[in-house]
Amino acid sequence: MAEIHIRNTGERISGEENVRAFLDRQEVLYEHWNPAKLPADIQEKFILSDEEKAQILSTYDEEIRDLAKRRGYQTWDIIALSDATPNLDELLKKFEQVHTHTEDEVRAITAGKGIFIIKGSDDVGYFNVELEAGDVISVPEHKPHFFTLMDNRQIVAVRLFIETEGWIAHPFEDPTFQKA
């Protein structure tokens, strides 16, 4: 289940309803899908064949289509990252820069863990959303954020897009951002 860590105060927010309420106030969509729906043999697998990626998409087809219909997403795919991913550190450096998009950035975590660092309202500042299997998040367009992996460096997620080319990051310079 997702947890929030508010960077300025050190406050932690846990529990699905508390997390959802906090993120709702920050205009970030949060939902939870049942991670146990996936067959056991791919629930903790981070190197996936095309057939296994298709199996994940098929397993969550109803949830994906429901979210896509409600939010206008047109296309979706699977991303799998682990230490086995070629050039993982270079790829993470690209992700780990505060940026915005001209569409929502959506992730439905099906395995592993990751963190979105998001710029909240002025009274909140930056906060971390620590995600695990079953957590679904949509960071709205133009909201400064970035994504990184947690210490286990493994994640599988469904990505949904409005634009069929996928999202394009626009760097966001913010002297108030502290990486730590």
mmCIF file of C-alpha atoms in Angstrom:
data_model
loop_
_atom_site.group_PDB
_atom_site.id
_atom_site.type_symbol
_atom_site.label_atom_id
_atom_site.label_comp_id
_atom_site.label_asym_id
_atom_site.label_seq_id
_atom_site.Cartn_x
_atom_site.Cartn_y
_atom_site.Cartn_z
ATOM 1 C CA MET A 1 0.000 0.000 0.000
ATOM 2 C CA ALA A 2 1.278 3.470 -0.861
ATOM 3 C CA GLU A 3 2.798 5.708 1.797
ATOM 4 C CA ILE A 4 3.451 9.436 1.690
ATOM 5 C CA HIS A 5 6.558 11.098 3.109
ATOM 6 C CA ILE A 6 6.349 14.900 3.307
ATOM 7 C CA ARG A 7 9.908 16.085 2.861
ATOM 8 C CA ASN A 8 9.675 19.454 4.693
ATOM 9 C CA THR A 9 8.192 18.060 7.899
ATOM 10 C CA GLY A 10 9.155 14.381 7.875
ATOM 11 C CA GLU A 11 5.477 13.492 8.346
ATOM 12 C CA ARG A 12 4.384 10.077 7.051
ATOM 13 C CA ILE A 13 0.882 9.270 5.854
ATOM 14 C CA SER A 14 -0.247 5.659 5.521
ATOM 15 C CA GLY A 15 -3.468 3.755 5.044
ATOM 16 C CA GLU A 16 -5.335 3.690 1.743
ATOM 17 C CA GLU A 17 -7.999 6.252 2.692
ATOM 18 C CA ASN A 18 -5.470 8.677 4.245
ATOM 19 C CA VAL A 19 -3.166 8.403 1.225
ATOM 20 C CA ARG A 20 -6.072 8.871 -1.189
ATOM 21 C CA ALA A 21 -7.366 11.916 0.739
ATOM 22 C CA PHE A 22 -3.920 13.568 0.852
ATOM 23 C CA LEU A 23 -3.240 12.928 -2.848
ATOM 24 C CA ASP A 24 -6.723 14.127 -3.777
ATOM 25 C CA ARG A 25 -5.974 17.448 -2.057
ATOM 26 C CA GLN A 26 -2.769 17.611 -4.142
ATOM 27 C CA GLU A 27 -4.778 16.867 -7.356
ATOM 28 C CA VAL A 28 -3.069 13.478 -7.799
ATOM 29 C CA LEU A 29 -5.254 10.468 -8.612
ATOM 30 C CA TYR A 30 -4.690 7.396 -6.445
ATOM 31 C CA GLU A 31 -6.388 4.030 -6.835
ATOM 32 C CA HIS A 32 -5.625 0.495 -5.774
ATOM 33 C CA TRP A 33 -5.908 -2.607 -7.953
ATOM 34 C CA ASN A 34 -5.744 -6.159 -6.620
ATOM 35 C CA PRO A 35 -2.130 -7.359 -7.093
ATOM 36 C CA ALA A 36 -3.177 -10.965 -6.330
ATOM 37 C CA LYS A 37 -5.029 -11.102 -9.666
ATOM 38 C CA LEU A 38 -1.722 -11.780 -11.423
ATOM 39 C CA PRO A 39 -0.628 -15.395 -11.744
ATOM 40 C CA ALA A 40 1.844 -16.212 -8.947
ATOM 41 C CA ASP A 41 4.664 -16.996 -11.394
ATOM 42 C CA ILE A 42 4.813 -13.373 -12.619
ATOM 43 C CA GLN A 43 3.914 -11.486 -9.419
ATOM 44 C CA GLU A 44 7.596 -10.957 -8.574
ATOM 45 C CA LYS A 45 9.156 -11.328 -12.018
ATOM 46 C CA PHE A 46 11.096 -8.355 -13.375
ATOM 47 C CA ILE A 47 12.445 -9.717 -16.656
ATOM 48 C CA LEU A 48 9.380 -10.284 -18.803
ATOM 49 C CA SER A 49 8.793 -11.835 -22.188
ATOM 50 C CA ASP A 50 6.359 -10.190 -24.599
ATOM 51 C CA GLU A 51 3.886 -12.951 -23.722
ATOM 52 C CA GLU A 52 4.177 -12.181 -19.990
ATOM 53 C CA LYS A 53 3.686 -8.459 -20.633
ATOM 54 C CA ALA A 54 0.574 -9.316 -22.650
ATOM 55 C CA GLN A 55 -0.606 -11.529 -19.797
ATOM 56 C CA ILE A 56 -0.311 -8.623 -17.329
ATOM 57 C CA LEU A 57 -2.248 -6.328 -19.664
ATOM 58 C CA SER A 58 -4.895 -9.019 -20.156
ATOM 59 C CA THR A 59 -5.198 -9.651 -16.404
ATOM 60 C CA TYR A 60 -5.862 -5.962 -15.732
ATOM 61 C CA ASP A 61 -7.774 -5.270 -18.948
ATOM 62 C CA GLU A 62 -11.007 -4.294 -17.163
ATOM 63 C CA GLU A 63 -9.228 -1.894 -14.769
ATOM 64 C CA ILE A 64 -7.097 -0.394 -17.551
ATOM 65 C CA ARG A 65 -10.070 0.194 -19.841
ATOM 66 C CA ASP A 66 -12.117 1.684 -17.009
ATOM 67 C CA LEU A 67 -9.333 4.129 -16.101
ATOM 68 C CA ALA A 68 -8.696 4.925 -19.769
ATOM 69 C CA LYS A 69 -12.372 5.662 -20.384
ATOM 70 C CA ARG A 70 -12.658 7.929 -17.322
ATOM 71 C CA ARG A 71 -9.446 9.857 -18.023
ATOM 72 C CA GLY A 72 -9.120 9.844 -21.823
ATOM 73 C CA TYR A 73 -6.081 7.570 -22.128
ATOM 74 C CA GLN A 74 -5.621 6.112 -25.592
ATOM 75 C CA THR A 75 -2.754 3.648 -25.308
ATOM 76 C CA TRP A 76 -0.901 1.628 -22.675
ATOM 77 C CA ASP A 77 2.106 -0.613 -22.260
ATOM 78 C CA ILE A 78 4.303 -2.323 -19.667
ATOM 79 C CA ILE A 79 7.621 -1.089 -18.330
ATOM 80 C CA ALA A 80 9.879 -3.452 -16.383
ATOM 81 C CA LEU A 81 13.035 -2.167 -14.696
ATOM 82 C CA SER A 82 15.609 -4.064 -12.652
ATOM 83 C CA ASP A 83 19.378 -4.422 -12.397
ATOM 84 C CA ALA A 84 19.048 -6.670 -15.470
ATOM 85 C CA THR A 85 17.789 -3.688 -17.536
ATOM 86 C CA PRO A 86 20.563 -2.532 -19.892
ATOM 87 C CA ASN A 87 21.903 0.918 -18.928
ATOM 88 C CA LEU A 88 19.576 1.107 -15.900
ATOM 89 C CA ASP A 89 21.633 3.784 -14.137
ATOM 90 C CA GLU A 90 21.656 6.015 -17.232
ATOM 91 C CA LEU A 91 17.919 5.516 -17.657
ATOM 92 C CA LEU A 92 17.281 6.417 -14.008
ATOM 93 C CA LYS A 93 19.330 9.611 -14.350
ATOM 94 C CA LYS A 94 16.880 10.673 -17.076
ATOM 95 C CA PHE A 95 13.916 9.906 -14.786
ATOM 96 C CA GLU A 96 15.460 11.491 -11.681
ATOM 97 C CA GLN A 97 15.231 15.096 -12.843
ATOM 98 C CA VAL A 98 12.273 17.265 -11.825
ATOM 99 C CA HIS A 99 10.112 17.710 -14.911
ATOM 100 C CA THR A 100 6.558 18.177 -16.174
ATOM 101 C CA HIS A 101 4.521 16.734 -19.028
ATOM 102 C CA THR A 102 1.724 17.993 -21.234
ATOM 103 C CA GLU A 103 -0.333 14.963 -20.182
ATOM 104 C CA ASP A 104 -0.799 12.922 -17.009
ATOM 105 C CA GLU A 105 1.936 10.495 -16.000
ATOM 106 C CA VAL A 106 0.153 7.301 -15.006
ATOM 107 C CA ARG A 107 1.601 4.176 -13.433
ATOM 108 C CA ALA A 108 -0.178 1.068 -12.167
ATOM 109 C CA ILE A 109 2.420 -0.913 -10.235
ATOM 110 C CA THR A 110 2.093 -4.671 -10.754
ATOM 111 C CA ALA A 111 5.369 -5.768 -9.069
ATOM 112 C CA GLY A 112 8.202 -4.188 -7.122
ATOM 113 C CA LYS A 113 8.404 -0.701 -5.670
ATOM 114 C CA GLY A 114 9.018 2.863 -6.831
ATOM 115 C CA ILE A 115 8.772 6.455 -5.653
ATOM 116 C CA PHE A 116 7.198 9.500 -7.262
ATOM 117 C CA ILE A 117 8.593 12.749 -5.873
ATOM 118 C CA ILE A 118 5.930 15.404 -6.504
ATOM 119 C CA LYS A 119 5.775 19.152 -5.911
ATOM 120 C CA GLY A 120 2.702 19.753 -3.794
ATOM 121 C CA SER A 121 0.848 22.867 -2.785
ATOM 122 C CA ASP A 122 2.850 25.737 -1.248
ATOM 123 C CA ASP A 123 2.008 24.641 2.301
ATOM 124 C CA VAL A 124 3.197 21.054 1.617
ATOM 125 C CA GLY A 125 6.186 21.379 -0.717
ATOM 126 C CA TYR A 126 7.732 18.233 -2.184
ATOM 127 C CA PHE A 127 6.511 14.842 -1.030
ATOM 128 C CA ASN A 128 7.397 11.234 -1.846
ATOM 129 C CA VAL A 129 4.744 8.712 -2.811
ATOM 130 C CA GLU A 130 6.208 5.268 -2.097
ATOM 131 C CA LEU A 131 4.377 2.771 -4.300
ATOM 132 C CA GLU A 132 4.135 -1.004 -4.399
ATOM 133 C CA ALA A 133 2.170 -3.653 -6.289
ATOM 134 C CA GLY A 134 -1.488 -2.674 -6.623
ATOM 135 C CA ASP A 135 -0.919 1.081 -6.336
ATOM 136 C CA VAL A 136 -2.114 3.250 -9.240
ATOM 137 C CA ILE A 137 -1.139 6.909 -9.511
ATOM 138 C CA SER A 138 -1.769 9.658 -12.042
ATOM 139 C CA VAL A 139 0.364 12.788 -11.705
ATOM 140 C CA PRO A 140 -1.497 15.560 -13.558
ATOM 141 C CA GLU A 141 -0.079 17.389 -16.533
ATOM 142 C CA HIS A 142 2.180 20.358 -15.715
ATOM 143 C CA LYS A 143 2.730 19.174 -12.079
ATOM 144 C CA PRO A 144 6.504 19.047 -11.322
ATOM 145 C CA HIS A 145 7.674 15.568 -10.326
ATOM 146 C CA PHE A 146 10.061 12.743 -11.023
ATOM 147 C CA PHE A 147 10.174 8.989 -10.535
ATOM 148 C CA THR A 148 12.857 6.686 -9.195
ATOM 149 C CA LEU A 149 13.241 3.167 -7.918
ATOM 150 C CA MET A 150 13.481 2.164 -4.277
ATOM 151 C CA ASP A 151 16.437 0.265 -2.839
ATOM 152 C CA ASN A 152 15.336 -3.050 -4.370
ATOM 153 C CA ARG A 153 15.665 -1.441 -7.856
ATOM 154 C CA GLN A 154 12.832 -3.548 -9.310
ATOM 155 C CA ILE A 155 9.484 -2.489 -10.731
ATOM 156 C CA VAL A 156 6.878 -3.533 -13.267
ATOM 157 C CA ALA A 157 4.157 -1.052 -14.156
ATOM 158 C CA VAL A 158 1.400 -0.426 -16.648
ATOM 159 C CA ARG A 159 1.831 3.015 -18.254
ATOM 160 C CA LEU A 160 -1.172 4.784 -19.793
ATOM 161 C CA PHE A 161 -0.954 7.664 -22.254
ATOM 162 C CA ILE A 162 -3.221 10.154 -24.001
ATOM 163 C CA GLU A 163 -0.748 10.765 -26.822
ATOM 164 C CA THR A 164 0.091 7.647 -28.806
ATOM 165 C CA GLU A 165 3.789 8.632 -28.883
ATOM 166 C CA GLY A 166 3.968 8.491 -25.087
ATOM 167 C CA TRP A 167 4.957 11.352 -22.825
ATOM 168 C CA ILE A 168 7.778 13.817 -23.287
ATOM 169 C CA ALA A 169 9.517 15.282 -20.233
ATOM 170 C CA HIS A 170 9.969 19.056 -19.952
ATOM 171 C CA PRO A 171 12.708 20.006 -17.441
ATOM 172 C CA PHE A 172 11.479 22.037 -14.456
ATOM 173 C CA GLU A 173 14.126 24.144 -12.760
ATOM 174 C CA ASP A 174 13.313 24.614 -9.079
ATOM 175 C CA PRO A 175 15.963 26.001 -6.739
ATOM 176 C CA THR A 176 13.797 24.957 -3.739
ATOM 177 C CA PHE A 177 14.075 21.254 -4.593
ATOM 178 C CA GLN A 178 16.338 19.253 -2.281
ATOM 179 C CA LYS A 179 17.302 15.831 -3.694
ATOM 180 C CA ALA A 180 17.808 14.146 -0.301
#
